[in-house]
Structure formats: structure tokens, C-alpha cells
Coordinates of C-alpha atoms and ligand atoms in Angstrom, one line a residue:
M161 CA 28.6 9.2 -15.9
P162 CA 30.2 10.9 -12.7
A163 CA 27.4 10.2 -9.5
H164 CA 26.7 14.3 -9.2
D165 CA 24.8 13.9 -12.3
F166 CA 22.0 10.9 -11.0
V167 CA 18.5 11.6 -11.2
S168 CA 18.3 10.6 -7.0
P169 CA 16.1 7.1 -7.4
D170 CA 13.6 9.6 -5.4
S171 CA 12.6 11.8 -7.8
I172 CA 12.4 9.2 -10.4
R173 CA 9.9 6.9 -8.3
A174 CA 7.7 11.1 -7.8
Q175 CA 7.7 11.1 -12.1
F176 CA 7.0 7.8 -12.0
S177 CA 3.9 8.4 -9.8
A178 CA 3.1 10.9 -11.1
A179 CA 3.0 9.1 -14.5
M180 CA 1.1 5.9 -12.8
S181 CA -1.7 8.2 -11.9
L182 CA -2.0 9.4 -15.9
M183 CA -1.8 7.1 -17.1
Y184 CA -4.6 4.9 -15.0
K185 CA -7.2 8.3 -15.0
Q186 CA -7.5 7.7 -19.3
E187 CA -7.7 3.8 -19.1
V188 CA -10.6 4.0 -15.8
P189 CA -12.3 7.4 -15.6
L190 CA -13.9 6.4 -12.3
Y191 CA -9.9 7.5 -10.0
G192 CA -10.3 10.3 -11.9
T193 CA -13.8 10.8 -10.5
L194 CA -12.8 9.0 -7.1
L195 CA -9.7 11.8 -7.2
E196 CA -11.8 14.7 -7.3
L197 CA -14.3 13.7 -4.5
V198 CA -10.5 13.0 -1.8
S199 CA -9.0 16.4 -2.3
E200 CA -12.4 18.0 -1.8
I201 CA -12.9 15.8 1.3
N202 CA -9.7 16.7 2.5
Q203 CA -10.0 19.9 2.6
Q204 CA -13.2 20.0 3.6
V205 CA -11.8 18.1 7.0
M206 CA -8.5 21.1 7.0
A207 CA -10.7 23.7 7.0
Q208 CA -13.2 22.3 9.8
Q209 CA -10.4 20.9 11.8
P210 CA -8.2 22.7 11.5
E211 CA -5.3 20.4 14.5
V212 CA -6.0 17.7 11.7
A213 CA -4.3 19.5 9.7
Q214 CA -1.7 21.1 12.2
A215 CA -0.9 17.8 13.3
L216 CA 0.0 17.2 8.9
R217 CA 1.5 20.3 9.0
W218 CA 4.4 19.5 11.7
T219 CA 5.0 16.3 9.9
G220 CA 5.2 17.2 7.2
E221 CA 2.2 15.0 5.3
I222 CA 0.2 17.6 4.1
E223 CA 2.8 18.9 1.0
R224 CA 2.7 14.9 0.8
L225 CA -1.0 14.2 0.7
D226 CA -2.4 15.0 -2.8
Q227 CA 0.7 12.8 -4.7
E228 CA 0.4 10.2 -1.6
R229 CA -1.1 6.4 -3.6
H230 CA -1.0 2.9 -3.9
G231 CA -1.0 0.5 -6.5
A232 CA -1.5 -3.4 -6.9
I233 CA 0.3 -6.1 -8.9
R234 CA -0.4 -9.6 -9.4
V235 CA 2.9 -11.7 -11.4
G236 CA 3.6 -15.0 -12.0
T237 CA 7.0 -16.0 -11.9
A238 CA 9.2 -15.9 -9.6
E239 CA 12.0 -14.8 -12.2
E240 CA 9.6 -11.8 -13.2
L241 CA 8.8 -10.8 -9.7
A242 CA 12.7 -11.0 -8.9
T243 CA 13.0 -8.5 -11.8
I244 CA 10.3 -6.3 -10.1
A245 CA 12.3 -6.2 -7.2
R246 CA 15.4 -4.3 -10.1
L247 CA 12.9 -2.4 -10.9
F248 CA 11.0 -0.9 -7.9
A249 CA 15.0 -0.9 -7.1
V250 CA 16.1 1.9 -10.2
M251 CA 12.8 4.0 -8.1
G252 CA 14.6 3.3 -4.3
M253 CA 11.5 0.5 -3.5
Q254 CA 12.1 -1.7 -1.3
P255 CA 10.4 -4.9 -0.1
V256 CA 9.1 -4.1 3.2
G257 CA 7.0 -7.0 4.8
Y258 CA 5.2 -10.5 4.2
Y259 CA 1.6 -11.1 3.9
D260 CA 0.6 -14.7 3.5
L261 CA -3.1 -14.4 1.8
S262 CA -3.8 -17.8 1.7
S263 CA -4.6 -18.5 5.0
A264 CA -8.1 -16.0 3.4
G265 CA -8.6 -18.3 -0.1
V266 CA -6.6 -16.3 -2.3
P267 CA -3.4 -18.6 -4.0
V268 CA -0.9 -16.0 -3.8
H269 CA 1.6 -15.1 -1.0
S270 CA 2.9 -10.6 -1.5
T271 CA 5.0 -7.7 -0.1
A272 CA 4.7 -4.0 -0.7
F273 CA 7.1 -1.9 -2.2
R274 CA 8.2 1.2 -1.0
A275 CA 10.4 3.8 0.2
I276 CA 11.8 3.4 4.6
H277 CA 13.4 6.6 4.7
E278 CA 11.4 9.7 6.0
R279 CA 13.5 12.1 3.7
S280 CA 12.9 10.5 1.0
L281 CA 8.9 8.9 1.8
H282 CA 8.3 13.0 2.9
I283 CA 9.7 13.2 -1.2
S284 CA 6.8 10.4 -2.6
P285 CA 5.4 7.7 -0.4
F286 CA 4.2 5.3 -3.4
R287 CA 4.0 1.9 -2.7
V288 CA 2.8 -1.0 -4.6
F289 CA 1.2 -3.9 -3.3
T290 CA 2.7 -6.9 -5.2
S291 CA 1.3 -10.3 -5.2
L292 CA 2.8 -13.3 -6.0
L293 CA 1.0 -16.6 -7.9
R294 CA 1.6 -20.1 -6.2
L295 CA 0.6 -22.8 -8.6
E296 CA 1.8 -25.0 -5.7
L297 CA -0.8 -24.0 -3.9
I298 CA -3.4 -25.3 -7.3
D299 CA -4.1 -29.4 -6.7
N300 CA -5.2 -29.2 -10.5
L301 CA -2.3 -30.2 -12.1
P302 CA -2.9 -30.5 -15.6
L303 CA -4.2 -26.6 -15.1
R304 CA -1.0 -25.8 -13.0
E305 CA 1.0 -27.0 -15.6
L306 CA -1.1 -25.0 -18.4
A307 CA -0.5 -22.3 -16.2
R308 CA 3.2 -22.4 -16.2
E309 CA 3.8 -22.9 -19.6
I310 CA 1.3 -20.1 -20.6
L311 CA 3.2 -17.6 -18.4
A312 CA 6.6 -19.1 -19.4
K313 CA 6.3 -18.0 -22.6
R314 CA 5.7 -14.3 -22.1
Q315 CA 8.1 -11.2 -21.1
I316 CA 6.3 -8.4 -19.2
F317 CA 9.1 -6.1 -19.7
T318 CA 10.3 -4.5 -23.1
P319 CA 13.6 -4.4 -24.1
T320 CA 15.1 -0.8 -23.1
A321 CA 12.9 -1.3 -19.3
L322 CA 15.2 -4.3 -19.6
E323 CA 18.4 -2.3 -20.7
L324 CA 18.4 0.3 -18.0
I325 CA 17.8 -1.5 -15.4
A326 CA 20.4 -3.7 -16.5
Q327 CA 22.9 -0.5 -16.1
C328 CA 21.4 1.5 -13.6
E329 CA 22.7 -0.7 -11.7
R330 CA 26.0 -1.0 -13.6
E331 CA 26.9 2.4 -13.2
G332 CA 25.0 3.6 -10.0
G333 CA 22.4 5.4 -11.4
L334 CA 20.2 6.6 -14.5
G335 CA 20.8 10.5 -15.7
A336 CA 17.8 13.1 -16.9
A337 CA 17.0 11.7 -20.4
D338 CA 17.8 7.2 -19.0
A339 CA 15.4 8.3 -15.9
E340 CA 13.1 10.1 -17.8
R341 CA 13.1 7.1 -20.3
F342 CA 12.5 4.4 -17.5
V343 CA 9.5 5.5 -16.8
V344 CA 8.2 5.5 -20.1
E345 CA 9.5 1.8 -20.6
A346 CA 8.9 0.8 -17.4
L347 CA 4.4 2.4 -17.6
H348 CA 5.1 -0.7 -20.6
T349 CA 4.2 -3.1 -17.8
F350 CA 2.4 -2.2 -16.0
R351 CA -0.8 -1.5 -18.6
W352 CA -3.5 -3.2 -19.2
H353 CA -3.4 -5.1 -21.8
Q354 CA -7.1 -6.0 -24.0
D355 CA -5.4 -8.8 -25.5
A356 CA -5.5 -12.3 -24.3
T357 CA -3.1 -14.0 -24.0
V358 CA -5.1 -17.9 -24.1
T359 CA -7.6 -19.2 -26.3
A360 CA -11.4 -18.4 -25.2
A361 CA -11.0 -22.4 -22.9
Q362 CA -8.5 -22.1 -22.0
Y363 CA -9.4 -18.7 -20.6
Q364 CA -12.3 -20.3 -18.5
Q365 CA -10.7 -23.3 -18.0
L366 CA -8.3 -20.2 -15.5
H367 CA -11.0 -18.8 -14.7
D368 CA -13.2 -21.4 -13.6
Q369 CA -10.4 -22.2 -10.6
H370 CA -10.2 -19.0 -10.1
R371 CA -10.7 -15.7 -10.9
L372 CA -7.1 -14.3 -9.9
I373 CA -5.2 -17.3 -11.2
A374 CA -7.7 -15.6 -15.6
D375 CA -6.4 -12.8 -14.2
V376 CA -2.7 -13.5 -13.4
V377 CA -1.7 -16.3 -16.2
A378 CA -4.3 -14.4 -19.8
F379 CA -2.7 -11.0 -19.9
K380 CA 0.1 -9.9 -20.9
G381 CA 1.6 -8.2 -18.7
P382 CA 0.8 -7.8 -14.5
H383 CA -1.6 -4.4 -15.0
I384 CA -1.6 -1.4 -11.7
N385 CA -5.7 -3.1 -10.6
H386 CA -5.7 -0.3 -8.2
L387 CA -4.8 3.0 -7.3
T388 CA -5.2 4.1 -4.0
P389 CA -5.4 8.3 -2.9
R390 CA -5.3 8.8 0.8
T391 CA -7.8 10.5 2.3
L392 CA -8.6 12.5 5.2
D393 CA -11.5 11.1 6.5
I394 CA -12.6 7.8 5.0
D395 CA -16.8 7.6 6.5
A396 CA -17.6 11.1 4.7
I397 CA -15.3 9.5 1.7
Q398 CA -18.2 5.9 2.1
R399 CA -20.8 7.5 3.0
G400 CA -20.3 10.6 -0.6
M401 CA -19.0 8.3 -3.1
P402 CA -22.2 6.9 -3.8
A403 CA -24.2 10.4 -4.7
K404 CA -21.2 10.5 -7.4
G405 CA -22.3 6.7 -9.3
I406 CA -19.4 5.2 -7.3
P407 CA -20.5 1.9 -5.2
P408 CA -18.9 1.3 -2.6
K409 CA -17.6 -2.0 -1.1
A410 CA -20.6 -3.3 2.4
V411 CA -17.9 -2.1 5.3
V412 CA -14.4 -0.3 5.5
E413 CA -11.2 -2.5 6.3
G414 CA -9.5 -2.0 9.8
P415 CA -10.0 -0.2 12.6
P416 CA -13.2 1.8 13.5
T417 CA -13.2 5.2 14.0
R418 CA -10.8 7.3 15.6
R419 CA -9.7 10.5 16.7
H420 CA -6.4 9.8 16.5
P421 CA -6.2 6.8 13.9
I422 CA -4.6 4.3 14.0
L423 CA -2.7 2.1 11.3
L424 CA -5.3 2.4 7.8
R425 CA -8.7 1.5 7.0
Q426 CA -10.0 1.2 3.4
T427 CA -12.4 1.6 1.4
S428 CA -13.1 -0.3 -2.3
F429 CA -16.0 -0.2 -5.8
K430 CA -16.2 -3.8 -8.0
A431 CA -14.3 -3.7 -11.2
L432 CA -15.1 -2.8 -14.0
Q433 CA -15.9 -4.9 -17.6
E434 CA -13.8 -4.5 -19.7
K435 CA -13.0 -6.3 -23.2
V436 CA -11.6 -8.9 -23.6
A437 CA -9.6 -10.3 -27.2
F438 CA -9.2 -14.0 -26.5
S439 CA -6.3 -15.4 -28.7
D440 CA -8.9 -17.5 -31.1
Q441 CA -11.2 -15.2 -31.5
Q442 CA -11.8 -12.2 -34.7
G443 CA -12.2 -8.4 -32.2
S444 CA -12.7 -8.4 -28.5
A445 CA -16.0 -9.9 -27.8
G446 CA -14.8 -11.7 -24.0
S447 CA -14.7 -9.6 -20.4
H448 CA -12.7 -9.5 -17.6
T449 CA -13.3 -8.0 -14.6
A450 CA -9.5 -7.5 -12.9
R451 CA -9.5 -3.3 -11.9
F452 CA -11.0 -1.3 -9.2
G453 CA -11.1 1.7 -7.5
E454 CA -9.7 2.0 -3.5
I455 CA -9.1 4.4 -1.9
E456 CA -7.6 4.6 2.6
Q457 CA -7.4 6.3 5.8
R458 CA -4.1 6.3 7.1
G459 CA -2.9 7.3 10.3
A460 CA -0.3 6.0 13.4
A461 CA 2.6 2.8 12.9
L462 CA 1.8 0.5 16.1
T463 CA 4.2 -0.1 17.8
P464 CA 4.1 -4.9 18.4
K465 CA 3.0 -4.7 21.8
G466 CA 0.1 -1.9 20.1
R467 CA -0.5 -4.3 16.6
A468 CA -1.3 -7.5 19.2
L469 CA -3.4 -5.4 20.7
Y470 CA -4.7 -4.7 17.0
D471 CA -5.3 -8.7 15.5
R472 CA -6.5 -8.9 19.2
L473 CA -9.3 -6.5 18.6
L474 CA -9.6 -7.2 15.4
D475 CA -10.4 -11.1 16.3
A476 CA -12.9 -11.0 19.2
T477 CA -14.5 -7.8 17.0
R478 CA -15.2 -11.1 13.9
V479 CA -15.8 -14.1 16.0
S480 CA -18.9 -11.9 18.2
L481 CA -19.9 -11.3 14.9
G482 CA -19.5 -15.2 13.6
G483 CA -17.8 -14.6 10.8
A484 CA -16.6 -12.6 7.9
P485 CA -18.4 -8.7 7.4
T486 CA -21.5 -9.1 4.9
E487 CA -23.5 -6.6 3.1
A488 CA -25.9 -8.1 5.2
N489 CA -24.1 -7.2 9.0
A490 CA -22.5 -4.2 7.4
E491 CA -24.5 -2.6 10.5
R492 CA -23.4 -4.6 12.9
Y493 CA -19.7 -5.8 12.3
M494 CA -19.5 -2.4 12.6
A495 CA -20.9 -1.5 16.1
L496 CA -19.2 -4.5 17.3
L497 CA -16.3 -3.7 15.9
K498 CA -16.6 0.1 17.8
E499 CA -17.4 -1.5 20.6
H500 CA -14.6 -3.5 21.5
F501 CA -11.9 -1.1 20.3
A502 CA -13.2 0.9 23.3
A503 CA -10.1 -0.9 24.9
F504 CA -8.0 0.5 22.4
A505 CA -6.8 3.9 24.0
D506 CA -7.4 6.9 21.4
D507 CA -5.1 9.8 23.2
L508 CA -2.4 10.8 22.5
A509 CA -0.6 10.7 25.4
Q510 CA -2.1 7.7 26.6
M511 CA -1.4 5.4 22.8
R512 CA 2.4 7.3 23.8
E513 CA 3.2 6.8 28.1
Q514 CA 1.5 2.0 27.6
G515 CA 3.4 2.0 24.2
L516 CA 1.0 1.6 21.1
A517 CA 2.5 3.1 18.6
Y518 CA 5.6 4.8 17.4
F519 CA 6.2 9.0 17.8
R520 CA 8.2 11.8 15.6
Y521 CA 9.7 14.3 18.0
F522 CA 10.3 17.9 16.9
A523 CA 11.7 21.2 18.9
T524 CA 9.6 23.4 19.8
D525 CA 9.8 27.2 19.0
K526 CA 9.7 27.8 23.2
G527 CA 12.5 25.3 23.3
L528 CA 14.3 27.0 21.0
D529 CA 14.7 29.7 22.1
A530 CA 15.3 27.9 25.5
R531 CA 18.3 26.0 25.0
E532 CA 21.3 28.1 26.5
L533 CA 19.0 28.5 29.8
A534 CA 20.6 27.2 32.9
D535 CA 17.4 25.6 34.0
R536 CA 15.2 23.8 31.3
P537 CA 14.8 20.0 31.7
D538 CA 17.3 17.3 29.9
S539 CA 14.9 14.5 29.7
L540 CA 12.8 14.1 27.0
E541 CA 8.9 13.9 29.3
G542 CA 10.7 17.3 31.0
L543 CA 10.5 18.4 27.5
I544 CA 7.4 17.5 26.1
E545 CA 6.0 18.3 30.0
A546 CA 7.4 22.5 29.6
G547 CA 6.8 22.8 25.2
H548 CA 10.1 22.8 24.1
V549 CA 9.0 19.2 22.3
H550 CA 6.0 18.4 20.8
Y551 CA 5.5 14.9 18.9
E552 CA 2.5 13.2 16.3
A553 CA 2.2 9.4 15.7
L554 CA 4.4 8.5 13.2
V555 CA 2.3 7.8 9.8
Y556 CA 2.0 4.1 9.1
E557 CA 2.6 3.0 5.0
D558 CA 2.4 -0.7 5.8
F559 CA -0.5 -2.8 4.7
L560 CA -2.5 -5.4 6.5
P561 CA -3.2 -8.3 6.2
V562 CA -6.9 -9.1 7.1
S563 CA -7.2 -6.2 5.0
A564 CA -5.8 -7.2 2.6
A565 CA -7.8 -10.0 2.2
G566 CA -11.4 -8.2 2.4
I567 CA -10.6 -6.0 -0.3
F568 CA -8.8 -8.7 -2.3
Q569 CA -12.4 -10.7 -1.7
S570 CA -15.3 -8.0 -2.0
N571 CA -13.3 -7.5 -5.8
L572 CA -12.5 -11.2 -6.9
G573 CA -15.9 -12.3 -6.5
G574 CA -17.5 -14.2 -3.3
E575 CA -15.9 -17.8 -4.2
A576 CA -15.1 -20.0 -1.3
H577 CA -11.6 -21.2 -1.4
D578 CA -9.6 -23.0 0.9
Y579 CA -5.8 -22.8 0.7
G580 CA -5.0 -23.9 3.9
S581 CA -3.1 -21.8 6.1
N582 CA 0.7 -21.9 3.6
A583 CA 3.1 -19.4 4.6
N584 CA 5.9 -19.9 3.1
R585 CA 7.9 -16.3 3.7
D586 CA 11.7 -18.1 2.5
A587 CA 9.8 -19.5 -0.4
F588 CA 9.5 -15.7 -1.3
E589 CA 13.0 -14.8 -0.7
Q590 CA 14.3 -16.6 -2.0
A591 CA 12.2 -16.2 -5.8
L592 CA 12.1 -12.1 -4.4
G593 CA 16.0 -12.6 -4.2
L594 CA 16.1 -11.0 -1.6
K595 CA 15.5 -10.5 1.8
V596 CA 12.1 -8.7 3.1
Q597 CA 12.8 -5.6 5.5
D598 CA 11.1 -6.2 8.4
E599 CA 8.8 -3.1 9.1
L600 CA 8.8 -2.9 13.0
A601 CA 12.3 -2.1 11.9
L602 CA 12.0 0.9 10.4
Y603 CA 9.9 3.0 12.5
A604 CA 11.7 2.6 15.1
Q605 CA 14.7 3.1 13.7
S606 CA 12.4 6.3 12.0
E607 CA 11.7 7.1 15.5
R608 CA 15.1 7.2 17.4
R609 CA 16.5 9.1 14.0
S610 CA 13.2 12.1 14.8
L611 CA 14.4 11.8 18.4
E612 CA 18.2 12.3 17.9
A613 CA 17.9 15.6 15.8
C614 CA 15.6 17.1 18.3
G615 CA 17.9 16.1 20.8
E616 CA 20.1 17.7 18.6
A617 CA 18.0 21.6 17.8
L618 CA 17.7 21.4 21.5
G619 CA 21.5 20.3 22.6
V620 CA 20.2 17.9 24.7
V621 CA 21.0 14.3 24.8
L622 CA 17.6 11.9 23.7
G623 CA 16.9 8.3 23.1
Ligands
OOG274 C1 -4.3 -6.4 -3.7 C2 -5.4 -6.5 -2.6 C3 -4.6 -5.8 -0.6 C4 -4.2 -3.6 -0.2 O1 -4.8 -2.6 -0.2 O2 -4.4 -3.6 0.7 C5 -5.0 -4.0 -1.4 C6 -4.2 -7.2 -5.3 O3 -5.8 -7.4 -5.7 O4 -3.6 -7.3 -5.6 O5 -4.4 -3.8 -3.2
NI275 NI1 -5.0 -1.5 -2.5

């Protein structure tokens, strides 16, 4: 098939993201309720804070907001991870970043599959936080072996999905009919399966070791465990959830409330109890909790300097609290967080001056009109001051390890586990069959492209 007949990976991703959302609405009806709440609050924010709507218009985020979501899955083996990477590649999603969760008592390490170019992100920002179970961290050897054997027997991809992935790799893309078939087939991997692959006793054994291990090992596939829409006001969501019959976790993860949001703030609600049919039982006598709901608010991507400041302030907050936030100390935690983060400038110009965040630059009408004038400024700072260039923060597209740990824990129950601190990026990349991309380099490239395009529009060299 000639290349121009291929459907773009961006469009396959947009289709897949929509299909996933539809499936999850059917599987977890509370997700539908949550989407309604998020859409209500987003409308309110845009009506009441025109400056927020205006900023989203500059960056184009206003057009992606309604379809913006991330999901999360947990796979059991290196082969599963490597094939998932090939499946996501069909949709233009690449592994970005490495997250070690072992230090937070969760025996997985993870990456985020997502589009990497701002043009592609604009079409569909869909991302999937993907974790690989680390059986090597489990010291119960017979159980480790049992888990390995069970996982070795399952095939989480349909034969047609595997064929279409290979076809896409061979030919360089998929035509419209194949792309449609691919979306349907790929979706099967992420479905909830009520039939477990293990007996009730085996499930119990896996569960007693760690609930996450049972979740990964006992089922036919890596069911999507949450799908997270993006809100413009997570505090309003946190307050509004109980009235909709959705009980939120005690604290919002991430930075405190700010006028100019940074990175990522997230809250979630408890997992559902699902009926499960164990392999040695009639009907669905068992139950399992795996899936939950989550909401997030996204803000500026931070430079290494900004990120270091964020990490330091978050750490200092936890030290003053004397541990991780819980239901009991939630209010004190939020107060301490606010106090510590007073040291992080909450003004775009200051954040830019201090080199804390990445930005996008735009030629204004005034700048375009002044193109031919001889005495216009030609430095970036001069052009900004003259109103010829406008800038907005570049949105954070990734995840935060401390927040992710909080999300994992709030939904796995408070069991304490100690796996030490066992980051092993090399082992993860080996399993993946690829290197993960450096998110900071991607933000820097995106900022540079925006400066270049802005300079080109104005007829000056910027950046
Ligand atoms: C993933 C938890 C992390 C996030 O948004 O930080 C996550 C999981 O529970 O599998 O989704
Ligand atoms: Ni999540």
C-alpha cells in the first residue's frame, strides 16, 4: 500500500483513546459520572476565569481538553512489555521516562507511553502509565516460581492484533480498514476479564504476598485499572466528588493550589469490588479490587532547576509532617505544603526569569504588523516587552513518582512492604527492548521549536 494511504498513527491513537473511554464507561459506570463532573467544572472555570480560557486558546490545549486522558496498566513479563511497546508504537506512542516504585513499597517499575511532538500531542495527548511487575523483588521463592509459571502460560494479545502490529512494522503503516481492526483487537488486551487464570487458593497466596501481585498474575490480561480525565480545577473536583457519590482519597497528590499550576495534581477514588470466577469454582464466587477512578490537573513542565526545587519542597513538607500524608493528618499536610511552596514563584514572568519552567512562544498580531518596521526590537526580551511575542507555560505531559506511589497505595490498601530502593533502569530498558526517552530533553526541544517558529513568523532569529 502506498504510504499516503496509511492512516496517521496520531489518528489511530485518537480512535483508540475514544474506544478505550467508551469501554471503561461501560465497565466502570462511576467513570461516566466523573466525566460529567469534570466537564461541568471545566466549563465553569472557563466562564469564570477568562484568563485561563485565553491561555488554553494560545496553546491550543482548549481543543484537546475534552479528549485528554491517561490510563494505567501493569504487565507481568518482559515479553509482554516489549510487545506492548510495539502495540503502542502503531499509535505513535513511545516510552518516556523511568519511574521506580520499589522505594515506595510497590514491586514495579514503569514508563509512560505517549506521543512526543507537540503537533501529535495536540491531536491526541492520550498516555498510558505502564508498569512491569518485578518478581525478582519477591523473596518467597516458591511463590515467585508459581507466578512465573502462571504468567508464562498466558497470551495477552489477540492473534489478529499481533498480525497487524507485524504488518504495520513491515509495511510502515496501516490502511483505514486495518487501523479500525487494530483498534478493536488492541482493545481486547485492556479489557476486564472476570475469569481468573488461577484457583481460589492460588489467588489467596498471591494476594497475601502483595495485592498488586494478585492483580497482575491472576488474570488473563493487563486490564486498564483507571482512566483519568484532565480538570482545570482539581480542588473544585475534590470538593464536588462526595455529592456525586464518589469518595475521594484524603489528599491531592503533587504541588499545592496555585494561580499558575505546575506539573501535575492528582486525586483518586477507591477501587471497585469486582466479581471473579476462579478456575476451580462454579460461577463468580470470588472478588477482587483493582480498578479505580482518578482525576488530574496539569500545569507547567519544569526545567531541571524547577524540578529540583519542586522535589526539595515536597520532601521538606513530608519531613515537617513526619511521614506520608494520611486521612488523619490531611489538613495539616495541605497547610504545610502551601507553606513550603511559597518559595516557588507563582508568576509566569518570574518563573521564566528564574528558569524554573519551559515555555511556548507566539507571535502576536502586533508583532506581525510590525514585521516591516525598521526600529522594532530584535531580542526575545525586547519583543516580549514590546508585546510582539506572547508566551505561555509548556504543559507537563508526564507523571510524578511520589504521586504515582500515593495513587498506587491509596488503591492497594495501606499494606506496608519494604523492597528497599531498587531502581534498575537498565533492566527495565532491556525488558522493553528500547531506551526510554528523556522527558526533559523533549520539553527543551518543544520550547526550541516554538521559539524558532515564532522567530520565523516575525522575521527574526530567536533561540
Ligand atoms: C498506576 C498508578 C500511577 C498515576 O497517574 O500516577 C498512576 C497504577 O496504579 O497502575 O497512574
Ligand atoms: Ni494515573
